[in-house]
mmCIF file of C-alpha atoms in Angstrom:
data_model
loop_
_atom_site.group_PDB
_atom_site.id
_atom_site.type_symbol
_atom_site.label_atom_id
_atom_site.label_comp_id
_atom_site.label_asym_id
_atom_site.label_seq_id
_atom_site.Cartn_x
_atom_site.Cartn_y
_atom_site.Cartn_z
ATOM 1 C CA UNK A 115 -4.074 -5.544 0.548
ATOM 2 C CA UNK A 116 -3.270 -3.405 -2.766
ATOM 3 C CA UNK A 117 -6.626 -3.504 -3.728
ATOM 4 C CA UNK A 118 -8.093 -2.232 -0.220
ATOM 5 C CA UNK A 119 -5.340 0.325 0.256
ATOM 6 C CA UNK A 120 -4.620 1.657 -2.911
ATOM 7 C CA UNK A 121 -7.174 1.171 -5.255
ATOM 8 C CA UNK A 122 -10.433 2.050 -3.066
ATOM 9 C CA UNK A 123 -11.403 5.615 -2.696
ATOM 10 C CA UNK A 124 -13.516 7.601 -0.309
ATOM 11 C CA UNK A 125 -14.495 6.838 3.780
ATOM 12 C CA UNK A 126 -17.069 3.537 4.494
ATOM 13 C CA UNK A 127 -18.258 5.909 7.429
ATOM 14 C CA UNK A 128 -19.066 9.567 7.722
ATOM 15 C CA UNK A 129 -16.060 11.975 8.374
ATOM 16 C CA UNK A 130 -16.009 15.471 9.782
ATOM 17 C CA UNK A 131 -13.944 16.964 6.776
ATOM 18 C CA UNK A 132 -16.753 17.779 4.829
ATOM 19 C CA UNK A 133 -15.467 15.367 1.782
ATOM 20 C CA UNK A 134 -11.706 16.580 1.367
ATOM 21 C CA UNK A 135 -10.731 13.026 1.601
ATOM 22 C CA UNK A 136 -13.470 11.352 -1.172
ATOM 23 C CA UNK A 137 -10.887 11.438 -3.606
ATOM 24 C CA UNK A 138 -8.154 10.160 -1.350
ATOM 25 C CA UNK A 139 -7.143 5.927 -1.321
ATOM 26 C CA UNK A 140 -7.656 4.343 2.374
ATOM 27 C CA UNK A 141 -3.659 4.330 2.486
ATOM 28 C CA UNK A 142 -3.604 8.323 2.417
ATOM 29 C CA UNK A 143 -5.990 8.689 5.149
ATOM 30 C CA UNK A 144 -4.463 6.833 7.714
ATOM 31 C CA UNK A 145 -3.099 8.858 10.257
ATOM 32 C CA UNK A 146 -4.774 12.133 8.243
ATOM 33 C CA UNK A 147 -2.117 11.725 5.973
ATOM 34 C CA UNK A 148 0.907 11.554 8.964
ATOM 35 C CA UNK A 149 4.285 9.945 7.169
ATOM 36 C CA UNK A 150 6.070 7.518 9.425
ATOM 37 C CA UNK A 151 3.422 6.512 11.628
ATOM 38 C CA UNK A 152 3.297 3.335 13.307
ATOM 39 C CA UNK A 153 0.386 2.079 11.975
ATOM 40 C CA UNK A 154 1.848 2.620 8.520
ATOM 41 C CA UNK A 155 5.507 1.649 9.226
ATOM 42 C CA UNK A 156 3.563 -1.978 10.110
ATOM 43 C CA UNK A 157 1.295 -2.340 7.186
ATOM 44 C CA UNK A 158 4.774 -1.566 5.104
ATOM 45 C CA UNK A 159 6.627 -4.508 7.068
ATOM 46 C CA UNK A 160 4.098 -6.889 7.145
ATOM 47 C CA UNK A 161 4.658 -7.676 3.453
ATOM 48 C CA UNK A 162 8.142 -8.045 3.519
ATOM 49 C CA UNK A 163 7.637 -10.631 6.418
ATOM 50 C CA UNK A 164 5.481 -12.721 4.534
ATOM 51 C CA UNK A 165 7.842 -11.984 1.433
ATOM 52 C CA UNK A 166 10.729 -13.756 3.298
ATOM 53 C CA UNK A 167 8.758 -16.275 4.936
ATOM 54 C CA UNK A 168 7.728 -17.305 1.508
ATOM 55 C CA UNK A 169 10.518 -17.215 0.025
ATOM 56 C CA UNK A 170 12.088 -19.690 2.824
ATOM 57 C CA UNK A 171 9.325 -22.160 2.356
ATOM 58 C CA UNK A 172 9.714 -22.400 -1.014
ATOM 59 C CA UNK A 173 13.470 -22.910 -0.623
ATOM 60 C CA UNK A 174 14.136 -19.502 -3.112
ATOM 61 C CA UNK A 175 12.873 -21.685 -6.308
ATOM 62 C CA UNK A 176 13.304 -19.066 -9.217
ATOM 63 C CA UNK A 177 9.760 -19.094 -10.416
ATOM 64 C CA UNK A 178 8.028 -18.620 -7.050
ATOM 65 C CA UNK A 179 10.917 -15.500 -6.457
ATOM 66 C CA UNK A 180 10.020 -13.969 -8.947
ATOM 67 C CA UNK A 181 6.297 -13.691 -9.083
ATOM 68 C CA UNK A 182 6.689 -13.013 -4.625
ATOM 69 C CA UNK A 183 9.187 -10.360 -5.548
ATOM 70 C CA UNK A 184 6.653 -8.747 -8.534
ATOM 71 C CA UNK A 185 4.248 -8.649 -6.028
ATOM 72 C CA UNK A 186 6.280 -7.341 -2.761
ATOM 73 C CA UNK A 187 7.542 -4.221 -5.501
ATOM 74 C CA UNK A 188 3.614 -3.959 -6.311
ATOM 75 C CA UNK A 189 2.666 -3.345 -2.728
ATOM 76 C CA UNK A 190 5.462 -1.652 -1.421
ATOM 77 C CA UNK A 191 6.000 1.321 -3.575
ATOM 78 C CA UNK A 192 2.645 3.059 -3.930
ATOM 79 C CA UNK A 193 3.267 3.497 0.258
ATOM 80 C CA UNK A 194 6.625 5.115 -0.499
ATOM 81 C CA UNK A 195 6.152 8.786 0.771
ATOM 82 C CA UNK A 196 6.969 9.615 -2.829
ATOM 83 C CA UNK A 197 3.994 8.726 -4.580
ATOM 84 C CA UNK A 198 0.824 10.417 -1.702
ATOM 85 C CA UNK A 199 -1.503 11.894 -3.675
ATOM 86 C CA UNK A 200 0.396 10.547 -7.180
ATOM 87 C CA UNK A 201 -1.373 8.619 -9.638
ATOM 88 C CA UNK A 202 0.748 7.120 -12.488
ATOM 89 C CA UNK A 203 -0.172 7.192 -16.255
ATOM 90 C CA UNK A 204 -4.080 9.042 -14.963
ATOM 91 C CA UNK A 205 -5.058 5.404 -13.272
ATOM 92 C CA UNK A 206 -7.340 5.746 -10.148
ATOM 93 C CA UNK A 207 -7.296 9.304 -11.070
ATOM 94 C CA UNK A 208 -10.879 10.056 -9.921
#
């Protein structure tokens, strides 16, 4: 999910805006960029589900909680309204 949202640039189709949005991830389309959608509010929930769920399966062992919590913060913060259109330390810059 990262990797598709956040990572891939550009439109797998041919848009009407001329190419404004080729340098814009898949996650900063959606919606044309709308915060608070409700497409968006349940791609963010969707990996907390599966965070708990696996975290109840594996009966909160310390090892799998912390690599399921690593990976719920590296999922879960790029959509934070705070970082559209940011791009820490130059990565996935252009």
């Amino acid at each position: 999910m990262y990797l598709l949202l956040h990572t891939v640039k550009g439109t797998p189709f041919e848009t009407p805006d001329q190419g404004k949005d080729r340098l814009l991830t898949h996650w900063e389309q959606i919606d044309y960029g709308t915060q608070c959608t409700s497409s968006r509010k349940f791609l963010s929930i969707s990996p907390v589900v599966l965070y708990l769920l696996t975290s109840f399966y594996t009966k909160y062992d310390h090892g799998h909680f912390l690599i399921n919590t690593a990976s719920l913060l590296s999922v879960l913060l790029p959509k934070l309204p705070q970082f559209h259109r940011v791009r820490l330390f130059g990565l996935n810059q252009y």
